[in-house]
Tab-separated table of C-alpha atoms in Angstrom:
chain	number	residue	atom	x	y	z
A	1	MET	CA	-0.450	0.838	-0.682
A	2	ARG	CA	-0.289	1.123	3.009
A	3	ILE	CA	2.788	-0.326	4.351
A	4	LEU	CA	3.564	-1.100	7.875
A	5	ILE	CA	7.418	-0.967	8.559
A	6	VAL	CA	8.745	-2.626	11.649
A	7	GLU	CA	12.538	-1.320	11.766
A	8	ASP	CA	14.460	-0.210	14.891
A	9	ASP	CA	17.496	1.329	13.256
A	10	PRO	CA	17.148	5.086	14.005
A	11	LEU	CA	18.481	6.153	10.560
A	12	LEU	CA	17.046	3.153	8.345
A	13	GLY	CA	13.553	3.241	9.589
A	14	PRO	CA	12.812	6.778	8.884
A	15	ALA	CA	14.739	6.531	5.509
A	16	LEU	CA	12.544	3.726	4.437
A	17	ALA	CA	9.098	5.372	5.585
A	18	THR	CA	10.273	8.742	3.871
A	19	GLY	CA	11.193	7.118	0.810
A	20	LEU	CA	8.014	5.087	0.221
A	21	ARG	CA	6.211	8.209	0.947
A	22	GLN	CA	7.857	9.992	-1.637
A	23	LEU	CA	7.009	7.121	-4.123
A	24	GLY	CA	3.374	7.740	-3.420
A	25	GLN	CA	2.753	5.172	-0.696
A	26	VAL	CA	1.279	5.689	2.608
A	27	ALA	CA	3.839	4.260	5.309
A	28	ASP	CA	3.718	3.751	8.956
A	29	LEU	CA	6.854	3.085	11.111
A	30	PHE	CA	7.271	1.220	14.332
A	31	THR	CA	10.432	0.290	16.354
A	32	GLN	CA	8.849	-2.539	18.342
A	33	GLY	CA	6.973	-5.838	17.519
A	34	SER	CA	4.209	-4.956	20.169
A	35	ASP	CA	3.360	-1.661	18.696
A	36	ALA	CA	3.409	-2.933	15.142
A	37	ASP	CA	1.060	-5.890	16.292
A	38	GLY	CA	-1.429	-3.254	17.609
A	39	ALA	CA	-1.295	-1.440	14.309
A	40	LEU	CA	-1.524	-4.326	12.360
A	41	ILE	CA	-4.853	-5.343	14.305
A	42	ALA	CA	-6.333	-1.686	13.822
A	43	THR	CA	-5.327	-1.035	10.384
A	44	PRO	CA	-5.854	-2.934	6.936
A	45	TYR	CA	-2.325	-2.850	5.675
A	46	ASP	CA	-1.389	-4.032	2.104
A	47	ALA	CA	2.090	-5.208	3.154
A	48	VAL	CA	4.640	-5.228	6.084
A	49	VAL	CA	8.361	-4.725	5.905
A	50	LEU	CA	9.477	-6.586	8.919
A	51	ASP	CA	13.091	-6.346	10.500
A	52	LEU	CA	14.084	-9.495	12.468
A	53	GLY	CA	16.475	-7.928	15.090
A	54	LEU	CA	13.822	-6.100	17.080
A	55	PRO	CA	13.920	-5.194	20.828
A	56	GLY	CA	11.612	-6.901	23.123
A	57	GLY	CA	10.893	-9.707	20.671
A	58	ASP	CA	12.321	-11.176	17.683
A	59	GLY	CA	10.644	-10.435	14.291
A	60	MET	CA	10.493	-14.180	13.590
A	61	THR	CA	8.520	-14.529	16.534
A	62	TRP	CA	6.147	-11.792	15.653
A	63	LEU	CA	5.848	-13.255	12.215
A	64	ARG	CA	4.741	-16.846	13.421
A	65	ARG	CA	2.181	-15.233	15.837
A	66	TRP	CA	0.701	-13.148	13.033
A	67	ARG	CA	0.428	-16.330	10.605
A	68	ASP	CA	-0.939	-18.551	13.821
A	69	ARG	CA	-3.413	-15.606	14.287
A	70	GLY	CA	-4.710	-15.852	10.696
A	71	GLU	CA	-3.086	-12.597	9.293
A	72	LYS	CA	-2.773	-13.012	5.428
A	73	VAL	CA	-1.103	-9.583	4.826
A	74	PRO	CA	2.245	-10.139	2.604
A	75	VAL	CA	5.237	-9.760	4.896
A	76	LEU	CA	8.865	-8.811	3.347
A	77	ILE	CA	11.615	-9.629	5.816
A	78	LEU	CA	14.361	-6.961	5.869
A	79	THR	CA	17.396	-8.175	7.560
A	80	ALA	CA	21.266	-8.303	7.816
A	81	ARG	CA	21.038	-11.992	8.221
A	82	ASP	CA	22.371	-13.319	5.127
A	83	GLY	CA	22.500	-17.357	5.959
A	84	VAL	CA	20.730	-19.233	3.651
A	85	ASP	CA	19.284	-21.568	6.515
A	86	GLN	CA	18.147	-18.165	8.019
A	87	ARG	CA	16.294	-16.973	4.740
A	88	ILE	CA	14.619	-20.708	4.377
A	89	ALA	CA	13.524	-20.416	8.075
A	90	GLY	CA	11.885	-16.893	7.388
A	91	LEU	CA	10.198	-18.044	4.361
A	92	ASP	CA	9.008	-21.231	5.900
A	93	ALA	CA	7.527	-19.066	8.898
A	94	GLY	CA	5.385	-17.217	6.515
A	95	ALA	CA	7.349	-14.506	4.841
A	96	ASP	CA	6.550	-13.705	1.230
A	97	ASP	CA	9.922	-12.306	0.284
A	98	TYR	CA	13.364	-11.793	1.947
A	99	LEU	CA	15.539	-8.793	1.248
A	100	LEU	CA	19.035	-8.158	2.585
A	101	LYS	CA	20.452	-4.952	4.075
A	102	PRO	CA	22.003	-2.760	2.508
A	103	LEU	CA	19.116	-1.969	-0.057
A	104	THR	CA	18.046	0.676	-2.203
A	105	ILE	CA	14.439	2.173	-1.714
A	106	ASP	CA	13.570	1.437	-5.334
A	107	GLU	CA	14.312	-2.125	-5.058
A	108	LEU	CA	12.271	-2.301	-1.960
A	109	ALA	CA	9.303	-0.664	-3.631
A	110	ALA	CA	9.808	-2.760	-6.650
A	111	ARG	CA	9.386	-6.037	-4.404
A	112	LEU	CA	6.360	-4.641	-2.590
A	113	ARG	CA	4.747	-4.001	-5.859
A	114	ALA	CA	5.331	-7.742	-6.845
A	115	LEU	CA	4.067	-8.946	-3.628
A	116	MET	CA	0.731	-6.965	-4.196
A	117	ARG	CA	0.414	-8.342	-7.767
A	118	ARG	CA	0.597	-11.778	-6.308
A	119	SER	CA	-1.603	-11.046	-3.509
A	120	THR	CA	-4.264	-9.341	-5.588
A	121	GLY	CA	-3.641	-11.492	-8.935
A	122	ARG	CA	-2.940	-8.569	-11.045
A	123	ALA	CA	0.246	-9.346	-12.875
A	124	GLN	CA	-0.113	-6.896	-15.642
A	125	PRO	CA	2.344	-3.688	-15.487
A	126	VAL	CA	-0.618	-1.407	-16.900
A	127	TRP	CA	-3.999	-1.854	-15.262
A	128	GLN	CA	-6.915	-1.169	-17.864
A	129	HIS	CA	-10.401	-0.156	-16.856
A	130	GLY	CA	-12.231	0.903	-20.194
A	131	ALA	CA	-10.466	3.972	-21.523
A	132	LEU	CA	-8.418	4.323	-18.364
A	133	GLU	CA	-4.717	3.181	-18.020
A	134	PHE	CA	-2.910	3.086	-14.778
A	135	GLU	CA	0.866	2.209	-14.338
A	136	PRO	CA	1.464	1.433	-10.548
A	137	ALA	CA	5.137	1.410	-10.860
A	138	ALA	CA	5.444	4.637	-12.813
A	139	ARG	CA	2.608	6.272	-11.198
A	140	ARG	CA	1.129	7.060	-14.411
A	141	VAL	CA	-2.354	7.565	-15.600
A	142	ARG	CA	-3.883	8.112	-19.138
A	143	TRP	CA	-7.525	8.609	-20.077
A	144	LYS	CA	-8.677	7.937	-23.609
A	145	GLY	CA	-4.972	7.814	-24.541
A	146	GLN	CA	-3.852	11.497	-22.901
A	147	PRO	CA	-1.849	11.831	-19.671
A	148	VAL	CA	-3.794	12.835	-16.453
A	149	GLU	CA	-1.760	14.707	-13.845
A	150	LEU	CA	-2.844	13.497	-10.316
A	151	THR	CA	-1.537	14.297	-6.915
A	152	GLN	CA	-0.212	11.789	-4.708
A	153	ARG	CA	-3.329	11.219	-2.732
A	154	GLU	CA	-5.506	11.337	-5.787
A	155	LEU	CA	-3.222	8.556	-7.213
A	156	ALA	CA	-3.524	6.418	-4.002
A	157	LEU	CA	-7.367	6.807	-4.131
A	158	LEU	CA	-7.515	5.694	-7.756
A	159	GLU	CA	-5.141	2.843	-6.944
A	160	ALA	CA	-7.445	1.660	-4.153
A	161	LEU	CA	-10.432	1.813	-6.233
A	162	LEU	CA	-8.651	-0.049	-8.878
A	163	ARG	CA	-7.357	-2.907	-6.673
A	164	GLU	CA	-10.958	-4.001	-5.850
A	165	PRO	CA	-13.134	-2.914	-8.858
A	166	GLN	CA	-16.193	-4.975	-7.607
A	167	ARG	CA	-16.157	-3.789	-4.020
A	168	VAL	CA	-17.832	-0.897	-2.263
A	169	LEU	CA	-15.076	0.673	0.058
A	170	SER	CA	-16.289	2.646	2.966
A	171	ARG	CA	-15.032	6.122	3.926
A	172	GLY	CA	-13.075	4.806	6.712
A	173	ILE	CA	-11.296	2.060	4.431
A	174	LEU	CA	-10.319	4.898	1.736
A	175	ARG	CA	-8.932	7.208	4.417
A	176	ASP	CA	-6.949	4.511	5.747
A	177	LYS	CA	-5.289	4.171	2.341
A	178	LEU	CA	-4.743	7.866	2.152
A	179	TYR	CA	-3.319	8.931	5.434
A	180	ASP	CA	-0.588	7.483	7.716
A	181	TRP	CA	-0.380	7.896	11.465
A	182	SER	CA	2.044	10.681	11.260
A	183	ASP	CA	-0.382	12.853	9.226
A	184	THR	CA	-2.376	15.418	11.049
A	185	GLU	CA	-6.061	14.684	11.338
A	186	PRO	CA	-7.377	15.295	7.706
A	187	GLU	CA	-10.349	17.513	7.492
A	188	GLY	CA	-13.839	15.841	7.482
A	189	ASN	CA	-14.591	16.299	3.871
A	190	SER	CA	-10.851	15.737	2.420
A	191	LEU	CA	-11.835	12.238	1.026
A	192	GLU	CA	-14.884	13.913	-0.975
A	193	VAL	CA	-12.410	16.506	-2.442
A	194	HIS	CA	-10.186	13.940	-3.808
A	195	ILE	CA	-13.145	12.079	-5.382
A	196	HIS	CA	-14.402	15.403	-6.734
A	197	HIS	CA	-10.950	15.951	-8.365
A	198	LEU	CA	-10.720	12.528	-9.861
A	199	ARG	CA	-14.226	12.898	-11.334
A	200	ARG	CA	-13.055	16.466	-12.679
A	201	LYS	CA	-9.810	15.402	-14.121
A	202	ILE	CA	-10.778	11.957	-15.502
A	203	SER	CA	-14.527	11.547	-15.819
A	204	PRO	CA	-17.484	12.156	-13.739
A	205	GLY	CA	-18.540	8.440	-13.609
A	206	ILE	CA	-14.953	7.171	-12.484
A	207	VAL	CA	-16.208	7.061	-8.906
A	208	ARG	CA	-19.634	5.780	-7.887
A	209	THR	CA	-21.235	6.880	-4.886
A	210	VAL	CA	-23.089	3.911	-2.832
A	211	ARG	CA	-25.242	6.072	-0.332
A	212	GLY	CA	-24.991	5.137	3.190
A	213	VAL	CA	-22.102	2.811	2.415
A	214	GLY	CA	-19.161	4.438	0.796
A	215	TYR	CA	-17.658	4.481	-2.870
A	216	ALA	CA	-16.688	2.349	-5.769
A	217	LEU	CA	-15.039	2.168	-9.014
A	218	GLY	CA	-17.528	3.491	-11.831
A	219	PRO	CA	-18.443	1.181	-14.848
A	220	PRO	CA	-15.688	1.172	-17.613
A	221	GLU	CA	-15.995	3.847	-20.340
A	222	ALA	CA	-14.769	2.860	-23.735
A	223	SER	CA	-12.501	5.132	-25.703
A	224	PRO	CA	-14.210	7.044	-28.624
């Protein structure tokens, strides 16, 4: 997943971004709503973690603005405001979940996975594609019953393809799923290198190349 974090706390914000990256997610951190708004326009995020007490504009104002604009990205409100009326107001304004501070990174990650399951219609804890099994929570992959060791970027690439198995994804979309704004500019063929590794470690047909368009998940291969 590529996550947009909007949090102005100088300790909590970087800790959330680092924690999610260590769990294999791509995370961008912004401290002001205006900067996050520009990033949301430019980048296809899978979810937003939004603090309410932001400088230069309350988080609730930005949430309403995004929903009025037609943004459908799942939004998880992260705040110390624990009143029931405030939680109801956030959910009614368009939030999909509400998490109170203090929190653990594991709970945040679990709630984000739940948001993605609801938004993509994939409720199963294990995703199956022929002989391929993928556990998003545990970041585990098995091919024909055998475990496959993948790097974080290879896992992110495989997850992006499995989330939309019928769609051809452009190089730009896939690169957005693998690299956040804090990464140094990846080499021009870095995506192709990761695809080559998936084909070598899993199966040559796991990723299908669509010339001039991008890449898609290959047809399912049955277990022997």
